[in-house]
Tab-separated table of C-alpha atoms in Angstrom:
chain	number	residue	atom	x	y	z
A	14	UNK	CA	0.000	0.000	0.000
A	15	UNK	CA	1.188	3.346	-1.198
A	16	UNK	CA	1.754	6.126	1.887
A	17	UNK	CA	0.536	9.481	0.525
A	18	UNK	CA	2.004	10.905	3.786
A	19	UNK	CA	5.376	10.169	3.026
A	20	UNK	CA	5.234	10.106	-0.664
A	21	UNK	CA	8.855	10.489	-2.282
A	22	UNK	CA	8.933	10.718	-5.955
A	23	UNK	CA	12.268	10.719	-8.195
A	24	UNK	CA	13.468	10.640	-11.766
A	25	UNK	CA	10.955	10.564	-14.586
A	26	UNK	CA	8.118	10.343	-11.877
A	27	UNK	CA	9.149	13.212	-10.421
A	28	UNK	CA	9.557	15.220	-14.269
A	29	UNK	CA	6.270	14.149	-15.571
A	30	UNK	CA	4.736	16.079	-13.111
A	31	UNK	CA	3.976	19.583	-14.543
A	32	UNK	CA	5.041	22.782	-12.821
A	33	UNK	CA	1.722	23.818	-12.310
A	34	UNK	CA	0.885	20.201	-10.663
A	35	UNK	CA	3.940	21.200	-8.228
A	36	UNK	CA	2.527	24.147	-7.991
A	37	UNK	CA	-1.089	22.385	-6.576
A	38	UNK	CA	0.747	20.213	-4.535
A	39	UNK	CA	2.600	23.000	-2.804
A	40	UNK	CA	-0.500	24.968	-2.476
A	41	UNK	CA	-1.635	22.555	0.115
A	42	UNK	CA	1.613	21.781	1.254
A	43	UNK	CA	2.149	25.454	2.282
A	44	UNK	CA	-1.540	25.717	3.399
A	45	UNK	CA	-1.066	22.927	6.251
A	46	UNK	CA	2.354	24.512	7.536
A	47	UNK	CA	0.224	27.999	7.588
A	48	UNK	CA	-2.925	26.604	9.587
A	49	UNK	CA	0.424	24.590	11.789
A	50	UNK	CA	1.912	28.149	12.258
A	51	UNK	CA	-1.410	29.419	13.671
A	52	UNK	CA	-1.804	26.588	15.694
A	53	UNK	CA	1.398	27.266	17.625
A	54	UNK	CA	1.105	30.927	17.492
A	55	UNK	CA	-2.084	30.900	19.100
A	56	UNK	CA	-4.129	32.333	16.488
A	57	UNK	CA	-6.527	29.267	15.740
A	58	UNK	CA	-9.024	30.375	17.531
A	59	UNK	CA	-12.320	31.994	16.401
A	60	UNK	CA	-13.747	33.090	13.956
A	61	UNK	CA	-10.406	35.113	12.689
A	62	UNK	CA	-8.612	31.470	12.326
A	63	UNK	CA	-10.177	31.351	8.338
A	64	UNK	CA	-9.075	34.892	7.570
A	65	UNK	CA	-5.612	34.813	9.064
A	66	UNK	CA	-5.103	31.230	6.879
A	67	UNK	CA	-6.276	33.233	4.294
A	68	UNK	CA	-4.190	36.500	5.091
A	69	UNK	CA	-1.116	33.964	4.857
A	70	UNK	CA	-1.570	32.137	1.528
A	71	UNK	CA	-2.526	35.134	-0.402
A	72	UNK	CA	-0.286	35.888	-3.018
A	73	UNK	CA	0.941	39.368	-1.942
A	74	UNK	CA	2.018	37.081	1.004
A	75	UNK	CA	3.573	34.412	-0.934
A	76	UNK	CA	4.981	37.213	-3.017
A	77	UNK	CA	6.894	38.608	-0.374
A	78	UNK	CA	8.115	35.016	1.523
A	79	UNK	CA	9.524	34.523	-1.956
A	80	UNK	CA	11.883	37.454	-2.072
A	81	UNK	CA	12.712	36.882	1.398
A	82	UNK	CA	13.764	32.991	0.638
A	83	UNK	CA	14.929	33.297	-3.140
A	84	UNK	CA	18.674	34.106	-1.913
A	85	UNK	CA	18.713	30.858	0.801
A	86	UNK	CA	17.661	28.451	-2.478
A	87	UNK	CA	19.923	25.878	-3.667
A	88	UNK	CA	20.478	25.937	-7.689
A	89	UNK	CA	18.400	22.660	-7.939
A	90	UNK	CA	15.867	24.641	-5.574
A	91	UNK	CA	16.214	28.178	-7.901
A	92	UNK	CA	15.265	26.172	-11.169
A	93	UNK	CA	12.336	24.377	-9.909
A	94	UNK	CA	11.271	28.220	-8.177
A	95	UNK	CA	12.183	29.284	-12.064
A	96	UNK	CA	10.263	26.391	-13.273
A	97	UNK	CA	7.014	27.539	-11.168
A	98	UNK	CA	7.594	31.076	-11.669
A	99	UNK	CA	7.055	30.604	-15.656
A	100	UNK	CA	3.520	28.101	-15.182
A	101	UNK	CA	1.435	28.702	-17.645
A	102	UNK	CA	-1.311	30.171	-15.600
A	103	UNK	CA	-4.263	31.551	-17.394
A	104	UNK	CA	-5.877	33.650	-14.567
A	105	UNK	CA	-4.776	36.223	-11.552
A	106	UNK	CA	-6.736	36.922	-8.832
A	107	UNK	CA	-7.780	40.306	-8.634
A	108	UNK	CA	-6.318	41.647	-5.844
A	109	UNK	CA	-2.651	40.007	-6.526
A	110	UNK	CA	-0.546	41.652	-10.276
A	111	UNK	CA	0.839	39.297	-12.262
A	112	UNK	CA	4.077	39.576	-10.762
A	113	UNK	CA	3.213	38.353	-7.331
A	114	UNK	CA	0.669	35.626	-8.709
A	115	UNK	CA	3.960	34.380	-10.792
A	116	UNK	CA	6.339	34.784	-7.238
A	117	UNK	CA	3.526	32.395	-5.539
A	118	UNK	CA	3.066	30.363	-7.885
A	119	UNK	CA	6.997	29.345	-7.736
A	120	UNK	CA	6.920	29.318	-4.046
A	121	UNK	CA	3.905	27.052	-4.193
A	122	UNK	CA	5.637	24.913	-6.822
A	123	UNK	CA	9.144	24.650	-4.598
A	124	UNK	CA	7.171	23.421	-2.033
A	125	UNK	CA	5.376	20.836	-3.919
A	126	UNK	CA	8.466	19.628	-5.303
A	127	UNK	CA	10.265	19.635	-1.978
A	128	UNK	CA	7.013	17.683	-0.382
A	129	UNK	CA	6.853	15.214	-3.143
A	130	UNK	CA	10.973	14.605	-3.104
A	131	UNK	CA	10.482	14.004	0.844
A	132	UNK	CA	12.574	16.988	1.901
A	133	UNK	CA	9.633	17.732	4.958
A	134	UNK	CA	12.906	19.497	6.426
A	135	UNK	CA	13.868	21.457	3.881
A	136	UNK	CA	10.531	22.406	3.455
A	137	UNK	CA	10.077	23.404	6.827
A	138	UNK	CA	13.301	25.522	6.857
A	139	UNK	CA	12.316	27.684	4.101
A	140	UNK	CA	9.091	27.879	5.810
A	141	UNK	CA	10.161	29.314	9.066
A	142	UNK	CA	12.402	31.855	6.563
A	143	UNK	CA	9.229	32.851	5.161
A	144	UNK	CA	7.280	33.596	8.429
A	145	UNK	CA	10.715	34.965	10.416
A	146	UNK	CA	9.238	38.377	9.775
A	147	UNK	CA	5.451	37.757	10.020
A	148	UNK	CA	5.420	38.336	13.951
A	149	UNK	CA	3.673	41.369	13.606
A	150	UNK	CA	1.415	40.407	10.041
A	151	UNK	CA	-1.888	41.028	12.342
């Protein structure tokens, strides 16, 4: 029996995966270590716990974790960020430009691709780089 908790994915498997499939993986990748950031930061409570998940998986958000990470990447790391970064996505949100949706987007994809190679650490890491300045996000 397959473990999709610990999946780890290499090779052709790993390439036949498009970026923007990394890109849904790492969506939810990054939206459990959010809602886990909460959790230990005491802000899962409420009401507010839905719009504060929200606040942190916007893309301005992602936008900005990206700049803040993009220099700690390793080269294998930069080219799948580059990889995501050029998705052929087809629509923005409103409130993000097309810059930012492009920035998360890459993030989102670096995190799938980090989840799905089973580096949970790594991903974690660049995580906690992402939220070092988010203290004070409220």
């Amino acid at each position: 029996m397959e473990n999709y908790f610990a999946i780890r994915l290499e090779g052709d498997a790993l390439r036949a995966i498009s970026s923007v499939g990394l890109a849904h993986m790492g969506d939810a990748v990054y939206e459990v270590l959010a809602r886990g950031w909460l959790c230990v930061h005491g802000r899962a409570t409420g009401r507010g716990m839905h719009r504060d998940a929200v606040r942190l998986v916007c893309a301005e958000f992602q936008a900005a974790g990206a700049e803040r990470i993009r220099p700690l990447l390793t080269e294998e790391e930069a080219a799948v960020f580059r990889r995501g970064r050029n998705a052929q996505v087809h629509t923005v949100p409103g409130h993000a430009s097309r810059a930012q949706y492009g920035e998360a987007t890459a993030l989102e994809a670096l995190f799938g691709w980090l989840y799905l190679t089973g580096q949970r650490d790594r991903a974690n890491a660049l995580f906690c780089a992402v939220m070092e300045e988010a203290e004070g996000w409220r």
